[in-house]
Amino acid sequence: MSRIGLKTIEVPEGVTVTKDGEFITVKGPKGELTRHFDPKIKFEQNDGKINFSRTSEADKALHGTERANLASMVEGVVNGYKKSLKLIGVGYRAVAQGNKLTLNVGYSHPVVLEAPEGVTVKATSATDVEVEGISKQDVGQFAAEIRDVRPPEPYKGKGIRYVDEYVRRKEGKTGK
């Protein structure tokens, strides 16, 4: 039995959740998100609480996933999401201008990334980058794309990493 799928979602004041066919729209103080939901999972809303139920026992995983997705949407329109990254390496720096992020991370050319719609990127210092938005998926995806430009390596620890990420260091070669 899906334990996550059975949990009730509390809808905060100022947030509206509407269903239109197979799409659910969540509107809140920070914005609006719309997502397709599988028709096998039943959506019931009453008195500021949302419950999900499934039509068959074969849809256990989908039951929990759809509930978690809607909970993330509600959280996003109320508080938003933020990922912080750190550039570690000599001469590594980031500059944000509008929705473009320019990274100088040891390549012969600067790498320019454009943030998707609804995601803002800020360079709080030369080596710190913050990605913010209301969609958990979009924020996480763009942060992963930034990290993929120069992933942290285990020998010197250089690269782009999440602030809370731990990189296990390895010992280098030893001579005889």
JSON list of C-alpha atoms in Angstrom, two decimals:
[
{"chain": "A", "resi": 1, "resn": "MET", "atom": "CA", "xyz": [0.00, 0.00, 0.00]},
{"chain": "A", "resi": 2, "resn": "SER", "atom": "CA", "xyz": [1.29, 3.45, -0.89]},
{"chain": "A", "resi": 3, "resn": "ARG", "atom": "CA", "xyz": [1.82, 5.36, 2.32]},
{"chain": "A", "resi": 4, "resn": "ILE", "atom": "CA", "xyz": [2.77, 8.60, 0.60]},
{"chain": "A", "resi": 5, "resn": "GLY", "atom": "CA", "xyz": [-0.28, 8.42, -1.66]},
{"chain": "A", "resi": 6, "resn": "LEU", "atom": "CA", "xyz": [-2.61, 8.15, 1.32]},
{"chain": "A", "resi": 7, "resn": "LYS", "atom": "CA", "xyz": [-1.32, 11.32, 3.02]},
{"chain": "A", "resi": 8, "resn": "THR", "atom": "CA", "xyz": [-3.61, 14.34, 2.89]},
{"chain": "A", "resi": 9, "resn": "ILE", "atom": "CA", "xyz": [-2.37, 17.57, 1.31]},
{"chain": "A", "resi": 10, "resn": "GLU", "atom": "CA", "xyz": [-3.31, 20.69, 3.27]},
{"chain": "A", "resi": 11, "resn": "VAL", "atom": "CA", "xyz": [-4.05, 23.60, 0.92]},
{"chain": "A", "resi": 12, "resn": "PRO", "atom": "CA", "xyz": [-2.91, 26.87, 2.55]},
{"chain": "A", "resi": 13, "resn": "GLU", "atom": "CA", "xyz": [-5.07, 29.98, 2.48]},
{"chain": "A", "resi": 14, "resn": "GLY", "atom": "CA", "xyz": [-4.58, 31.99, -0.70]},
{"chain": "A", "resi": 15, "resn": "VAL", "atom": "CA", "xyz": [-3.92, 28.89, -2.81]},
{"chain": "A", "resi": 16, "resn": "THR", "atom": "CA", "xyz": [-6.48, 27.51, -5.25]},
{"chain": "A", "resi": 17, "resn": "VAL", "atom": "CA", "xyz": [-6.33, 24.05, -6.80]},
{"chain": "A", "resi": 18, "resn": "THR", "atom": "CA", "xyz": [-8.55, 23.37, -9.82]},
{"chain": "A", "resi": 19, "resn": "LYS", "atom": "CA", "xyz": [-8.92, 20.31, -12.02]},
{"chain": "A", "resi": 20, "resn": "ASP", "atom": "CA", "xyz": [-9.72, 20.59, -15.71]},
{"chain": "A", "resi": 21, "resn": "GLY", "atom": "CA", "xyz": [-9.91, 17.15, -17.31]},
{"chain": "A", "resi": 22, "resn": "GLU", "atom": "CA", "xyz": [-6.53, 15.51, -16.78]},
{"chain": "A", "resi": 23, "resn": "PHE", "atom": "CA", "xyz": [-4.78, 18.77, -15.82]},
{"chain": "A", "resi": 24, "resn": "ILE", "atom": "CA", "xyz": [-4.50, 20.23, -12.33]},
{"chain": "A", "resi": 25, "resn": "THR", "atom": "CA", "xyz": [-3.70, 23.93, -11.89]},
{"chain": "A", "resi": 26, "resn": "VAL", "atom": "CA", "xyz": [-2.35, 25.39, -8.66]},
{"chain": "A", "resi": 27, "resn": "LYS", "atom": "CA", "xyz": [-2.45, 29.18, -8.19]},
{"chain": "A", "resi": 28, "resn": "GLY", "atom": "CA", "xyz": [-0.76, 30.91, -5.29]},
{"chain": "A", "resi": 29, "resn": "PRO", "atom": "CA", "xyz": [1.00, 34.10, -4.22]},
{"chain": "A", "resi": 30, "resn": "LYS", "atom": "CA", "xyz": [4.19, 33.32, -6.19]},
{"chain": "A", "resi": 31, "resn": "GLY", "atom": "CA", "xyz": [2.56, 32.16, -9.42]},
{"chain": "A", "resi": 32, "resn": "GLU", "atom": "CA", "xyz": [0.70, 29.40, -11.21]},
{"chain": "A", "resi": 33, "resn": "LEU", "atom": "CA", "xyz": [1.66, 25.83, -12.13]},
{"chain": "A", "resi": 34, "resn": "THR", "atom": "CA", "xyz": [-0.21, 23.35, -14.36]},
{"chain": "A", "resi": 35, "resn": "ARG", "atom": "CA", "xyz": [0.57, 19.67, -14.69]},
{"chain": "A", "resi": 36, "resn": "HIS", "atom": "CA", "xyz": [-0.95, 16.61, -16.37]},
{"chain": "A", "resi": 37, "resn": "PHE", "atom": "CA", "xyz": [-2.16, 13.95, -13.92]},
{"chain": "A", "resi": 38, "resn": "ASP", "atom": "CA", "xyz": [-2.90, 10.34, -14.79]},
{"chain": "A", "resi": 39, "resn": "PRO", "atom": "CA", "xyz": [-6.65, 9.57, -14.94]},
{"chain": "A", "resi": 40, "resn": "LYS", "atom": "CA", "xyz": [-6.08, 6.27, -13.07]},
{"chain": "A", "resi": 41, "resn": "ILE", "atom": "CA", "xyz": [-5.55, 8.30, -9.89]},
{"chain": "A", "resi": 42, "resn": "LYS", "atom": "CA", "xyz": [-8.70, 9.92, -8.48]},
{"chain": "A", "resi": 43, "resn": "PHE", "atom": "CA", "xyz": [-8.49, 13.47, -7.11]},
{"chain": "A", "resi": 44, "resn": "GLU", "atom": "CA", "xyz": [-10.84, 14.57, -4.30]},
{"chain": "A", "resi": 45, "resn": "GLN", "atom": "CA", "xyz": [-10.83, 18.07, -2.78]},
{"chain": "A", "resi": 46, "resn": "ASN", "atom": "CA", "xyz": [-12.96, 19.32, 0.13]},
{"chain": "A", "resi": 47, "resn": "ASP", "atom": "CA", "xyz": [-12.51, 21.84, 2.97]},
{"chain": "A", "resi": 48, "resn": "GLY", "atom": "CA", "xyz": [-8.95, 22.82, 1.99]},
{"chain": "A", "resi": 49, "resn": "LYS", "atom": "CA", "xyz": [-7.73, 19.21, 1.95]},
{"chain": "A", "resi": 50, "resn": "ILE", "atom": "CA", "xyz": [-6.83, 17.04, -1.02]},
{"chain": "A", "resi": 51, "resn": "ASN", "atom": "CA", "xyz": [-6.84, 13.24, -1.09]},
{"chain": "A", "resi": 52, "resn": "PHE", "atom": "CA", "xyz": [-5.81, 10.84, -3.84]},
{"chain": "A", "resi": 53, "resn": "SER", "atom": "CA", "xyz": [-7.10, 7.33, -4.43]},
{"chain": "A", "resi": 54, "resn": "ARG", "atom": "CA", "xyz": [-6.27, 4.75, -7.08]},
{"chain": "A", "resi": 55, "resn": "THR", "atom": "CA", "xyz": [-8.55, 2.60, -9.19]},
{"chain": "A", "resi": 56, "resn": "SER", "atom": "CA", "xyz": [-6.45, -0.58, -9.00]},
{"chain": "A", "resi": 57, "resn": "GLU", "atom": "CA", "xyz": [-3.75, -2.10, -6.83]},
{"chain": "A", "resi": 58, "resn": "ALA", "atom": "CA", "xyz": [-1.35, -2.07, -9.80]},
{"chain": "A", "resi": 59, "resn": "ASP", "atom": "CA", "xyz": [-1.08, 1.74, -9.63]},
{"chain": "A", "resi": 60, "resn": "LYS", "atom": "CA", "xyz": [0.65, 1.93, -6.22]},
{"chain": "A", "resi": 61, "resn": "ALA", "atom": "CA", "xyz": [3.78, 3.73, -7.40]},
{"chain": "A", "resi": 62, "resn": "LEU", "atom": "CA", "xyz": [1.79, 6.14, -9.56]},
{"chain": "A", "resi": 63, "resn": "HIS", "atom": "CA", "xyz": [-0.47, 6.91, -6.60]},
{"chain": "A", "resi": 64, "resn": "GLY", "atom": "CA", "xyz": [2.42, 8.14, -4.43]},
{"chain": "A", "resi": 65, "resn": "THR", "atom": "CA", "xyz": [4.12, 9.94, -7.31]},
{"chain": "A", "resi": 66, "resn": "GLU", "atom": "CA", "xyz": [1.07, 11.97, -8.30]},
{"chain": "A", "resi": 67, "resn": "ARG", "atom": "CA", "xyz": [0.42, 12.95, -4.68]},
{"chain": "A", "resi": 68, "resn": "ALA", "atom": "CA", "xyz": [4.06, 14.03, -4.22]},
{"chain": "A", "resi": 69, "resn": "ASN", "atom": "CA", "xyz": [3.95, 16.04, -7.45]},
{"chain": "A", "resi": 70, "resn": "LEU", "atom": "CA", "xyz": [0.88, 17.99, -6.34]},
{"chain": "A", "resi": 71, "resn": "ALA", "atom": "CA", "xyz": [2.38, 18.58, -2.88]},
{"chain": "A", "resi": 72, "resn": "SER", "atom": "CA", "xyz": [5.50, 20.00, -4.57]},
{"chain": "A", "resi": 73, "resn": "MET", "atom": "CA", "xyz": [3.35, 22.28, -6.72]},
{"chain": "A", "resi": 74, "resn": "VAL", "atom": "CA", "xyz": [1.52, 23.63, -3.65]},
{"chain": "A", "resi": 75, "resn": "GLU", "atom": "CA", "xyz": [4.83, 24.16, -1.83]},
{"chain": "A", "resi": 76, "resn": "GLY", "atom": "CA", "xyz": [6.28, 25.92, -4.89]},
{"chain": "A", "resi": 77, "resn": "VAL", "atom": "CA", "xyz": [3.50, 28.48, -5.31]},
{"chain": "A", "resi": 78, "resn": "VAL", "atom": "CA", "xyz": [3.63, 29.29, -1.58]},
{"chain": "A", "resi": 79, "resn": "ASN", "atom": "CA", "xyz": [7.38, 29.30, -0.76]},
{"chain": "A", "resi": 80, "resn": "GLY", "atom": "CA", "xyz": [9.24, 28.55, -4.00]},
{"chain": "A", "resi": 81, "resn": "TYR", "atom": "CA", "xyz": [12.38, 26.45, -4.38]},
{"chain": "A", "resi": 82, "resn": "LYS", "atom": "CA", "xyz": [16.05, 27.39, -4.27]},
{"chain": "A", "resi": 83, "resn": "LYS", "atom": "CA", "xyz": [19.26, 25.52, -5.09]},
{"chain": "A", "resi": 84, "resn": "SER", "atom": "CA", "xyz": [22.69, 26.93, -4.27]},
{"chain": "A", "resi": 85, "resn": "LEU", "atom": "CA", "xyz": [25.87, 25.97, -6.10]},
{"chain": "A", "resi": 86, "resn": "LYS", "atom": "CA", "xyz": [29.51, 26.74, -5.39]},
{"chain": "A", "resi": 87, "resn": "LEU", "atom": "CA", "xyz": [32.38, 27.00, -7.88]},
{"chain": "A", "resi": 88, "resn": "ILE", "atom": "CA", "xyz": [35.64, 25.63, -6.50]},
{"chain": "A", "resi": 89, "resn": "GLY", "atom": "CA", "xyz": [38.85, 26.12, -8.44]},
{"chain": "A", "resi": 90, "resn": "VAL", "atom": "CA", "xyz": [41.45, 28.77, -9.18]},
{"chain": "A", "resi": 91, "resn": "GLY", "atom": "CA", "xyz": [39.99, 31.36, -11.55]},
{"chain": "A", "resi": 92, "resn": "TYR", "atom": "CA", "xyz": [36.50, 29.83, -11.55]},
{"chain": "A", "resi": 93, "resn": "ARG", "atom": "CA", "xyz": [33.81, 32.50, -11.54]},
{"chain": "A", "resi": 94, "resn": "ALA", "atom": "CA", "xyz": [30.19, 33.08, -12.48]},
{"chain": "A", "resi": 95, "resn": "VAL", "atom": "CA", "xyz": [28.40, 36.21, -13.71]},
{"chain": "A", "resi": 96, "resn": "ALA", "atom": "CA", "xyz": [24.62, 36.46, -14.01]},
{"chain": "A", "resi": 97, "resn": "GLN", "atom": "CA", "xyz": [23.04, 39.03, -16.33]},
{"chain": "A", "resi": 98, "resn": "GLY", "atom": "CA", "xyz": [19.27, 38.83, -16.62]},
{"chain": "A", "resi": 99, "resn": "ASN", "atom": "CA", "xyz": [18.38, 35.20, -17.24]},
{"chain": "A", "resi": 100, "resn": "LYS", "atom": "CA", "xyz": [21.85, 34.29, -18.59]},
{"chain": "A", "resi": 101, "resn": "LEU", "atom": "CA", "xyz": [24.64, 32.79, -16.54]},
{"chain": "A", "resi": 102, "resn": "THR", "atom": "CA", "xyz": [28.22, 33.01, -17.79]},
{"chain": "A", "resi": 103, "resn": "LEU", "atom": "CA", "xyz": [30.64, 30.49, -16.28]},
{"chain": "A", "resi": 104, "resn": "ASN", "atom": "CA", "xyz": [34.43, 30.63, -16.52]},
{"chain": "A", "resi": 105, "resn": "VAL", "atom": "CA", "xyz": [35.48, 27.22, -15.26]},
{"chain": "A", "resi": 106, "resn": "GLY", "atom": "CA", "xyz": [38.81, 26.38, -16.83]},
{"chain": "A", "resi": 107, "resn": "TYR", "atom": "CA", "xyz": [37.76, 25.94, -20.46]},
{"chain": "A", "resi": 108, "resn": "SER", "atom": "CA", "xyz": [39.24, 28.02, -23.29]},
{"chain": "A", "resi": 109, "resn": "HIS", "atom": "CA", "xyz": [35.89, 29.79, -23.62]},
{"chain": "A", "resi": 110, "resn": "PRO", "atom": "CA", "xyz": [33.18, 31.00, -21.25]},
{"chain": "A", "resi": 111, "resn": "VAL", "atom": "CA", "xyz": [30.09, 28.79, -21.00]},
{"chain": "A", "resi": 112, "resn": "VAL", "atom": "CA", "xyz": [26.78, 30.69, -21.29]},
{"chain": "A", "resi": 113, "resn": "LEU", "atom": "CA", "xyz": [23.59, 29.07, -19.98]},
{"chain": "A", "resi": 114, "resn": "GLU", "atom": "CA", "xyz": [20.12, 30.54, -20.35]},
{"chain": "A", "resi": 115, "resn": "ALA", "atom": "CA", "xyz": [17.64, 29.97, -17.53]},
{"chain": "A", "resi": 116, "resn": "PRO", "atom": "CA", "xyz": [14.27, 28.51, -18.57]},
{"chain": "A", "resi": 117, "resn": "GLU", "atom": "CA", "xyz": [10.99, 30.39, -18.19]},
{"chain": "A", "resi": 118, "resn": "GLY", "atom": "CA", "xyz": [10.03, 30.83, -14.54]},
{"chain": "A", "resi": 119, "resn": "VAL", "atom": "CA", "xyz": [13.54, 30.27, -13.17]},
{"chain": "A", "resi": 120, "resn": "THR", "atom": "CA", "xyz": [15.80, 33.07, -11.97]},
{"chain": "A", "resi": 121, "resn": "VAL", "atom": "CA", "xyz": [19.54, 32.77, -11.55]},
{"chain": "A", "resi": 122, "resn": "LYS", "atom": "CA", "xyz": [21.72, 35.01, -9.37]},
{"chain": "A", "resi": 123, "resn": "ALA", "atom": "CA", "xyz": [25.46, 35.11, -8.82]},
{"chain": "A", "resi": 124, "resn": "THR", "atom": "CA", "xyz": [25.63, 36.22, -5.17]},
{"chain": "A", "resi": 125, "resn": "SER", "atom": "CA", "xyz": [29.44, 36.32, -5.39]},
{"chain": "A", "resi": 126, "resn": "ALA", "atom": "CA", "xyz": [32.04, 35.34, -7.97]},
{"chain": "A", "resi": 127, "resn": "THR", "atom": "CA", "xyz": [31.87, 31.71, -6.84]},
{"chain": "A", "resi": 128, "resn": "ASP", "atom": "CA", "xyz": [28.29, 31.34, -5.56]},
{"chain": "A", "resi": 129, "resn": "VAL", "atom": "CA", "xyz": [25.21, 30.78, -7.74]},
{"chain": "A", "resi": 130, "resn": "GLU", "atom": "CA", "xyz": [21.57, 30.59, -6.65]},
{"chain": "A", "resi": 131, "resn": "VAL", "atom": "CA", "xyz": [18.78, 29.16, -8.79]},
{"chain": "A", "resi": 132, "resn": "GLU", "atom": "CA", "xyz": [15.21, 30.03, -7.72]},
{"chain": "A", "resi": 133, "resn": "GLY", "atom": "CA", "xyz": [11.72, 29.35, -9.02]},
{"chain": "A", "resi": 134, "resn": "ILE", "atom": "CA", "xyz": [8.30, 27.92, -8.21]},
{"chain": "A", "resi": 135, "resn": "SER", "atom": "CA", "xyz": [8.69, 24.65, -10.11]},
{"chain": "A", "resi": 136, "resn": "LYS", "atom": "CA", "xyz": [10.77, 22.07, -8.23]},
{"chain": "A", "resi": 137, "resn": "GLN", "atom": "CA", "xyz": [11.48, 20.22, -11.45]},
{"chain": "A", "resi": 138, "resn": "ASP", "atom": "CA", "xyz": [12.66, 23.28, -13.42]},
{"chain": "A", "resi": 139, "resn": "VAL", "atom": "CA", "xyz": [14.88, 24.55, -10.57]},
{"chain": "A", "resi": 140, "resn": "GLY", "atom": "CA", "xyz": [16.47, 21.13, -10.05]},
{"chain": "A", "resi": 141, "resn": "GLN", "atom": "CA", "xyz": [16.98, 20.55, -13.78]},
{"chain": "A", "resi": 142, "resn": "PHE", "atom": "CA", "xyz": [18.67, 23.92, -14.38]},
{"chain": "A", "resi": 143, "resn": "ALA", "atom": "CA", "xyz": [20.88, 23.48, -11.30]},
{"chain": "A", "resi": 144, "resn": "ALA", "atom": "CA", "xyz": [21.90, 20.04, -12.63]},
{"chain": "A", "resi": 145, "resn": "GLU", "atom": "CA", "xyz": [22.72, 21.57, -16.03]},
{"chain": "A", "resi": 146, "resn": "ILE", "atom": "CA", "xyz": [24.97, 24.15, -14.34]},
{"chain": "A", "resi": 147, "resn": "ARG", "atom": "CA", "xyz": [26.69, 21.40, -12.34]},
{"chain": "A", "resi": 148, "resn": "ASP", "atom": "CA", "xyz": [27.21, 19.31, -15.50]},
{"chain": "A", "resi": 149, "resn": "VAL", "atom": "CA", "xyz": [29.36, 22.05, -17.05]},
{"chain": "A", "resi": 150, "resn": "ARG", "atom": "CA", "xyz": [32.20, 21.04, -14.69]},
{"chain": "A", "resi": 151, "resn": "PRO", "atom": "CA", "xyz": [31.23, 18.29, -12.19]},
{"chain": "A", "resi": 152, "resn": "PRO", "atom": "CA", "xyz": [33.40, 18.07, -9.06]},
{"chain": "A", "resi": 153, "resn": "GLU", "atom": "CA", "xyz": [36.36, 15.75, -9.41]},
{"chain": "A", "resi": 154, "resn": "PRO", "atom": "CA", "xyz": [37.61, 13.60, -6.52]},
{"chain": "A", "resi": 155, "resn": "TYR", "atom": "CA", "xyz": [41.37, 14.32, -6.67]},
{"chain": "A", "resi": 156, "resn": "LYS", "atom": "CA", "xyz": [41.66, 18.10, -6.25]},
{"chain": "A", "resi": 157, "resn": "GLY", "atom": "CA", "xyz": [37.99, 18.79, -5.48]},
{"chain": "A", "resi": 158, "resn": "LYS", "atom": "CA", "xyz": [37.68, 21.32, -8.31]},
{"chain": "A", "resi": 159, "resn": "GLY", "atom": "CA", "xyz": [34.38, 21.85, -10.10]},
{"chain": "A", "resi": 160, "resn": "ILE", "atom": "CA", "xyz": [30.83, 23.02, -9.56]},
{"chain": "A", "resi": 161, "resn": "ARG", "atom": "CA", "xyz": [28.97, 21.43, -6.66]},
{"chain": "A", "resi": 162, "resn": "TYR", "atom": "CA", "xyz": [25.82, 21.95, -4.65]},
{"chain": "A", "resi": 163, "resn": "VAL", "atom": "CA", "xyz": [26.45, 23.80, -1.38]},
{"chain": "A", "resi": 164, "resn": "ASP", "atom": "CA", "xyz": [25.36, 20.80, 0.71]},
{"chain": "A", "resi": 165, "resn": "GLU", "atom": "CA", "xyz": [27.11, 18.22, -1.50]},
{"chain": "A", "resi": 166, "resn": "TYR", "atom": "CA", "xyz": [29.96, 16.13, -0.12]},
{"chain": "A", "resi": 167, "resn": "VAL", "atom": "CA", "xyz": [32.64, 15.05, -2.60]},
{"chain": "A", "resi": 168, "resn": "ARG", "atom": "CA", "xyz": [34.67, 12.08, -1.44]},
{"chain": "A", "resi": 169, "resn": "ARG", "atom": "CA", "xyz": [38.34, 12.85, -2.01]},
{"chain": "A", "resi": 170, "resn": "LYS", "atom": "CA", "xyz": [40.75, 10.25, -3.37]},
{"chain": "A", "resi": 171, "resn": "GLU", "atom": "CA", "xyz": [44.45, 9.93, -2.90]},
{"chain": "A", "resi": 172, "resn": "GLY", "atom": "CA", "xyz": [46.51, 10.51, -6.02]},
{"chain": "A", "resi": 173, "resn": "LYS", "atom": "CA", "xyz": [49.23, 8.28, -7.49]},
{"chain": "A", "resi": 174, "resn": "THR", "atom": "CA", "xyz": [52.26, 7.56, -5.37]},
{"chain": "A", "resi": 175, "resn": "GLY", "atom": "CA", "xyz": [55.76, 7.07, -6.77]},
{"chain": "A", "resi": 176, "resn": "LYS", "atom": "CA", "xyz": [57.93, 4.05, -5.99]}
]
